[in-house]
Amino acid sequence: MASIFGNEKSVNPVLRISQLDALELNKALEQLVWSQFTSCFHGFKPGILAHIEPEVKAFLWLLLWRFTIYSKNATVGQAILNIQYKNNLSQTEKYQPLSKHQKLWYLIFTIGGKWLEERCYDLFSNRQLQSFCKIKHCINFGSGLLKLCGLVNFLIFLQKGTFATLTERILGIRSVFCKPQSIRQVGFEYMNRELLWHGFAEFLIYLLPLINVQKLKLKISSWCLPIANLSNTEKALATHCKVCSLCGEWPTMPHTIGCSHVFCYYCIKTIYLSDMYFTCPECGSEVHSLQPLKCKIEMSELNV
């Protein structure tokens, strides 16, 4: 399809940002494929893939290369953005697909280079012989030199807008649009919805810290479960200060705040530390002083 289209129409140059976006999409796809593949081995012995990880990665990237570059002259990221590779070594302006040699060398430079770097690092990382140290230094020097050439290539790419990677420049392959770019009809309904929800979320983030949730919950609970609706036994317990006004249980280390109601020490202390303007949920009295209850309440009195 790409070759038929290219033989009929001329190619269109690709923006720099589109080429960089395609590279980022390729990296995201590789991470996704690797994470999904490793998740299949969660039930096995830990570290089962550690010794053959470079080879497994190379095999997975080989499959991706087979169904992307080799078949469609484009990576997954490029296909999403309507981009594909063109043989820039041809003299015509018409679209020319990549040759088999370019595809194979692309495989060697990308997948083979990554595999060689990872495998050599594992082979020579623990070797102490002088010959291995020399090989390791040579590999490190070559890797650093390639990274420096990649940086220079990237600076040239920012200036001229072609050959985003060093591999593309060496092989003479260029990113072009598959089809002429037409005027796109952009709908703003989705954008307006996202802006609305984003503004609403920011409003909630600003408003929620200003609301005393604990006090509001206690107020609602006092409305829903007033003392008037309690049984005679519960009324008697509440009257004789044998029920915590916050948790409704037998008061542990009972304390008062200046009114006739009793609270567990941990209940009232926790709420008072979080809210200095706390008021009693029963009578609405403010906290004057936190004092222990002077009269003793025995647990045996609960059954009387």
Coordinates of C-alpha atoms in Angstrom, one line a residue:
M1 CA 0.0 0.0 0.0
A2 CA 2.8 2.4 0.9
S3 CA 4.7 1.6 -2.3
I4 CA 1.7 2.1 -4.5
F5 CA 0.9 5.4 -2.8
G6 CA 4.4 6.6 -3.0
N7 CA 4.8 5.8 -6.7
E8 CA 1.8 8.1 -7.4
K9 CA 2.4 11.1 -5.2
S10 CA 5.3 13.0 -3.8
V11 CA 6.2 12.9 -0.1
N12 CA 5.6 15.5 2.6
P13 CA 8.2 16.5 5.2
V14 CA 7.5 15.7 8.8
L15 CA 7.7 18.2 11.6
R16 CA 10.4 17.8 14.2
I17 CA 7.9 17.4 17.1
S18 CA 6.1 14.6 15.2
Q19 CA 9.4 12.7 14.8
L20 CA 10.3 13.1 18.5
D21 CA 6.7 12.0 19.4
A22 CA 7.2 8.9 17.3
L23 CA 10.4 8.0 19.2
E24 CA 8.7 8.5 22.5
L25 CA 5.8 6.2 21.5
N26 CA 8.3 3.6 20.4
K27 CA 10.0 3.7 23.9
A28 CA 6.6 3.5 25.6
L29 CA 5.6 0.5 23.5
E30 CA 8.9 -1.3 24.3
Q31 CA 8.3 -0.8 28.1
L32 CA 4.7 -1.9 27.8
V33 CA 5.7 -5.1 25.9
W34 CA 8.5 -5.9 28.4
S35 CA 6.3 -5.3 31.5
Q36 CA 3.5 -7.5 30.0
F37 CA 6.0 -10.3 29.2
T38 CA 7.7 -10.3 32.6
S39 CA 4.3 -10.3 34.3
C40 CA 3.8 -13.8 32.9
F41 CA 6.7 -15.1 35.1
H42 CA 5.5 -13.7 38.4
G43 CA 4.6 -17.2 39.6
F44 CA 8.0 -18.6 38.8
K45 CA 11.3 -18.5 40.8
P46 CA 12.6 -14.9 41.2
G47 CA 15.4 -14.0 38.8
I48 CA 14.5 -16.7 36.2
L49 CA 15.0 -14.2 33.4
A50 CA 18.0 -12.4 34.8
H51 CA 20.6 -14.5 33.0
I52 CA 19.0 -14.4 29.6
E53 CA 17.3 -11.0 29.7
P54 CA 19.3 -9.4 26.9
E55 CA 18.5 -12.3 24.6
V56 CA 14.8 -12.3 25.5
K57 CA 14.6 -8.5 24.9
A58 CA 16.4 -8.9 21.5
F59 CA 13.9 -11.6 20.5
L60 CA 10.9 -9.5 21.4
W61 CA 12.3 -6.4 19.6
L62 CA 13.0 -8.8 16.6
L63 CA 9.3 -9.6 16.5
L64 CA 8.4 -6.0 16.6
W65 CA 10.8 -5.2 13.8
R66 CA 9.4 -8.0 11.7
F67 CA 5.8 -6.6 11.8
T68 CA 6.7 -2.9 11.7
I69 CA 9.9 -1.9 9.9
Y70 CA 10.2 -5.0 7.7
S71 CA 6.5 -5.2 6.8
K72 CA 5.3 -1.6 6.8
N73 CA 8.5 0.6 6.6
A74 CA 7.4 2.3 9.8
T75 CA 7.6 1.8 13.6
V76 CA 4.5 1.6 15.8
G77 CA 4.9 5.2 16.9
Q78 CA 5.2 6.4 13.3
A79 CA 2.2 4.4 12.2
I80 CA 0.1 6.1 14.9
L81 CA 1.2 9.5 13.6
N82 CA 0.7 8.7 10.0
I83 CA 4.5 8.6 9.3
Q84 CA 6.8 6.1 7.6
Y85 CA 10.4 5.8 6.5
K86 CA 11.5 6.7 3.0
N87 CA 14.7 5.6 1.2
N88 CA 16.4 9.0 1.1
L89 CA 19.3 7.6 -1.0
S90 CA 17.0 7.5 -4.1
Q91 CA 17.3 10.5 -6.4
T92 CA 13.6 10.8 -7.1
E93 CA 11.1 12.9 -5.1
K94 CA 8.6 10.1 -5.2
Y95 CA 8.2 7.8 -2.3
Q96 CA 10.6 4.9 -2.3
P97 CA 10.3 2.1 0.4
L98 CA 13.4 1.0 2.3
S99 CA 15.5 -1.6 0.7
K100 CA 16.2 -5.0 2.3
H101 CA 19.7 -4.0 3.2
Q102 CA 18.5 -0.9 4.9
K103 CA 16.0 -2.9 6.9
L104 CA 18.6 -5.4 8.0
W105 CA 21.2 -2.8 8.9
Y106 CA 18.4 -1.0 10.9
L107 CA 17.9 -4.3 12.8
I108 CA 21.6 -4.6 13.5
F109 CA 22.1 -1.0 14.6
T110 CA 19.1 -0.8 16.9
I111 CA 18.4 -4.3 18.3
G112 CA 21.9 -5.7 17.8
G113 CA 23.5 -2.6 19.4
K114 CA 21.3 -2.8 22.5
W115 CA 21.9 -6.5 22.9
L116 CA 25.7 -6.1 22.5
E117 CA 25.9 -3.3 25.0
E118 CA 23.9 -5.2 27.7
R119 CA 25.6 -8.6 27.1
C120 CA 29.1 -7.1 27.1
Y121 CA 28.4 -5.3 30.3
D122 CA 27.4 -8.6 31.9
L123 CA 30.4 -10.4 30.5
F124 CA 33.1 -8.0 31.5
S125 CA 31.7 -6.4 34.6
N126 CA 33.2 -9.0 37.0
R127 CA 36.3 -9.9 35.0
Q128 CA 39.7 -8.8 36.4
L129 CA 42.1 -10.0 33.7
Q130 CA 44.1 -7.4 31.9
S131 CA 42.8 -8.5 28.5
F132 CA 39.2 -8.3 29.6
C133 CA 39.8 -4.8 31.1
K134 CA 41.2 -3.6 27.8
I135 CA 38.1 -4.9 25.9
K136 CA 35.9 -3.3 28.5
H137 CA 37.6 0.1 28.1
C138 CA 37.3 -0.2 24.4
I139 CA 33.6 -0.9 24.6
N140 CA 33.0 1.9 27.0
F141 CA 35.0 4.3 24.8
G142 CA 33.0 3.2 21.7
S143 CA 29.7 3.6 23.6
G144 CA 30.7 7.1 24.7
L145 CA 31.7 8.0 21.2
L146 CA 28.4 6.8 19.8
K147 CA 26.5 8.9 22.4
L148 CA 28.6 11.9 21.5
C149 CA 27.8 11.4 17.8
G150 CA 24.1 11.0 18.7
L151 CA 24.2 14.3 20.5
V152 CA 25.8 16.1 17.5
N153 CA 23.2 14.4 15.2
F154 CA 20.4 15.7 17.5
L155 CA 21.7 19.2 17.3
I156 CA 21.8 19.0 13.5
F157 CA 18.3 17.5 13.6
L158 CA 17.0 20.5 15.6
Q159 CA 18.5 22.8 12.9
K160 CA 17.5 21.0 9.7
G161 CA 14.6 18.8 10.8
T162 CA 15.7 15.6 9.2
F163 CA 17.3 12.4 10.6
A164 CA 16.2 12.4 14.2
T165 CA 18.5 9.5 15.2
L166 CA 22.1 8.6 14.2
T167 CA 20.9 5.3 12.7
E168 CA 18.6 7.2 10.3
R169 CA 21.4 9.4 9.1
I170 CA 23.9 6.6 8.6
L171 CA 21.4 4.4 6.7
G172 CA 19.9 7.3 4.7
I173 CA 16.3 6.8 5.8
R174 CA 14.0 9.7 6.3
S175 CA 10.6 10.2 8.0
V176 CA 7.8 11.4 5.7
F177 CA 4.0 11.5 5.9
C178 CA 2.1 8.6 4.4
K179 CA -0.7 10.8 3.1
P180 CA -1.0 14.6 2.4
Q181 CA -2.0 16.5 5.5
S182 CA -5.5 17.9 5.2
I183 CA -7.4 20.3 7.3
R184 CA -8.5 18.5 10.5
Q185 CA -12.0 19.1 12.0
V186 CA -11.3 19.6 15.7
G187 CA -14.2 19.1 18.1
F188 CA -14.0 21.0 21.3
E189 CA -16.7 19.1 23.3
Y190 CA -14.1 16.7 24.8
M191 CA -11.7 19.6 25.6
N192 CA -14.5 21.7 27.2
R193 CA -15.5 18.7 29.3
E194 CA -11.9 18.1 30.5
L195 CA -11.5 21.8 31.3
L196 CA -14.7 21.8 33.3
W197 CA -13.8 18.8 35.4
H198 CA -10.3 20.1 35.9
G199 CA -11.6 23.4 37.2
F200 CA -14.1 21.5 39.4
A201 CA -11.3 19.3 40.8
E202 CA -9.1 22.3 41.6
F203 CA -12.1 23.9 43.4
L204 CA -12.6 20.8 45.5
I205 CA -8.9 20.6 46.3
Y206 CA -9.0 24.2 47.5
L207 CA -12.3 23.8 49.4
L208 CA -12.0 20.5 51.2
P209 CA -9.1 21.5 53.6
L210 CA -11.3 24.4 54.8
I211 CA -14.2 22.0 55.8
N212 CA -14.0 20.4 59.3
V213 CA -15.2 17.0 58.3
Q214 CA -15.0 15.5 61.8
K215 CA -17.1 18.3 63.3
L216 CA -19.6 18.0 60.4
K217 CA -19.8 14.2 60.9
L218 CA -20.5 14.6 64.6
K219 CA -23.1 17.2 64.0
I220 CA -24.9 15.0 61.5
S221 CA -24.7 12.0 63.8
S222 CA -26.2 14.1 66.6
W223 CA -29.1 15.0 64.3
C224 CA -29.7 11.5 63.2
L225 CA -29.3 9.8 66.6
P226 CA -30.5 12.3 69.2
I227 CA -30.8 11.4 72.8
A228 CA -34.6 11.6 72.7
N229 CA -34.7 8.5 70.5
L230 CA -32.6 6.4 72.8
S231 CA -34.0 3.7 75.1
N232 CA -34.6 4.2 78.8
T233 CA -31.4 2.4 79.7
E234 CA -29.3 4.4 77.2
K235 CA -30.9 7.6 78.6
A236 CA -29.9 6.6 82.1
L237 CA -26.3 5.9 81.0
A238 CA -26.0 9.2 79.2
T239 CA -27.5 11.0 82.2
H240 CA -25.1 9.4 84.6
C241 CA -22.1 10.1 82.3
K242 CA -21.5 6.4 81.5
V243 CA -21.4 6.9 77.7
C244 CA -18.8 8.8 75.7
S245 CA -20.6 11.4 73.7
L246 CA -18.3 10.8 70.7
C247 CA -17.9 7.0 70.3
G248 CA -21.0 6.0 72.3
E249 CA -19.1 3.3 74.2
W250 CA -18.1 3.0 77.9
P251 CA -15.8 6.0 78.5
T252 CA -12.1 5.0 78.8
M253 CA -10.3 7.4 81.1
P254 CA -13.3 9.8 81.2
H255 CA -12.7 13.5 80.7
T256 CA -14.9 16.6 80.6
I257 CA -14.6 19.8 78.6
G258 CA -16.6 22.0 81.1
C259 CA -20.1 20.7 80.3
S260 CA -22.1 17.8 81.8
H261 CA -21.1 15.3 79.2
V262 CA -18.2 12.8 79.3
F263 CA -15.7 11.8 76.6
C264 CA -13.0 9.2 76.3
Y265 CA -9.6 10.7 76.8
Y266 CA -8.3 9.5 73.4
C267 CA -11.5 10.6 71.6
I268 CA -11.6 14.1 72.9
K269 CA -7.8 14.6 72.8
T270 CA -7.6 13.5 69.1
I271 CA -10.5 15.7 68.0
Y272 CA -9.3 18.7 70.0
L273 CA -5.8 18.5 68.5
S274 CA -7.3 18.5 65.0
D275 CA -9.9 21.1 65.8
M276 CA -9.2 23.8 68.4
Y277 CA -12.8 25.2 68.0
F278 CA -14.4 21.9 68.8
T279 CA -17.8 22.0 70.5
C280 CA -19.7 19.3 72.3
P281 CA -22.0 17.4 69.9
E282 CA -24.7 17.1 72.6
C283 CA -25.0 20.6 73.9
G284 CA -22.7 22.7 71.7
S285 CA -20.5 23.9 74.5
E286 CA -17.0 25.0 73.6
V287 CA -13.9 23.4 75.2
H288 CA -13.0 25.4 78.2
S289 CA -10.6 23.0 79.8
L290 CA -9.9 19.3 79.4
Q291 CA -10.1 17.7 82.8
P292 CA -10.5 14.1 84.1
L293 CA -13.8 13.1 85.6
K294 CA -13.5 13.3 89.4
C295 CA -16.2 10.8 90.3
K296 CA -15.3 7.2 89.8
I297 CA -17.4 5.0 87.5
E298 CA -17.2 1.3 88.1
M299 CA -17.9 -1.2 85.3
S300 CA -20.0 -3.2 87.7
E301 CA -22.5 -0.3 87.8
L302 CA -23.3 -0.9 84.2
N303 CA -25.2 -4.1 85.0
V304 CA -27.1 -2.6 87.9

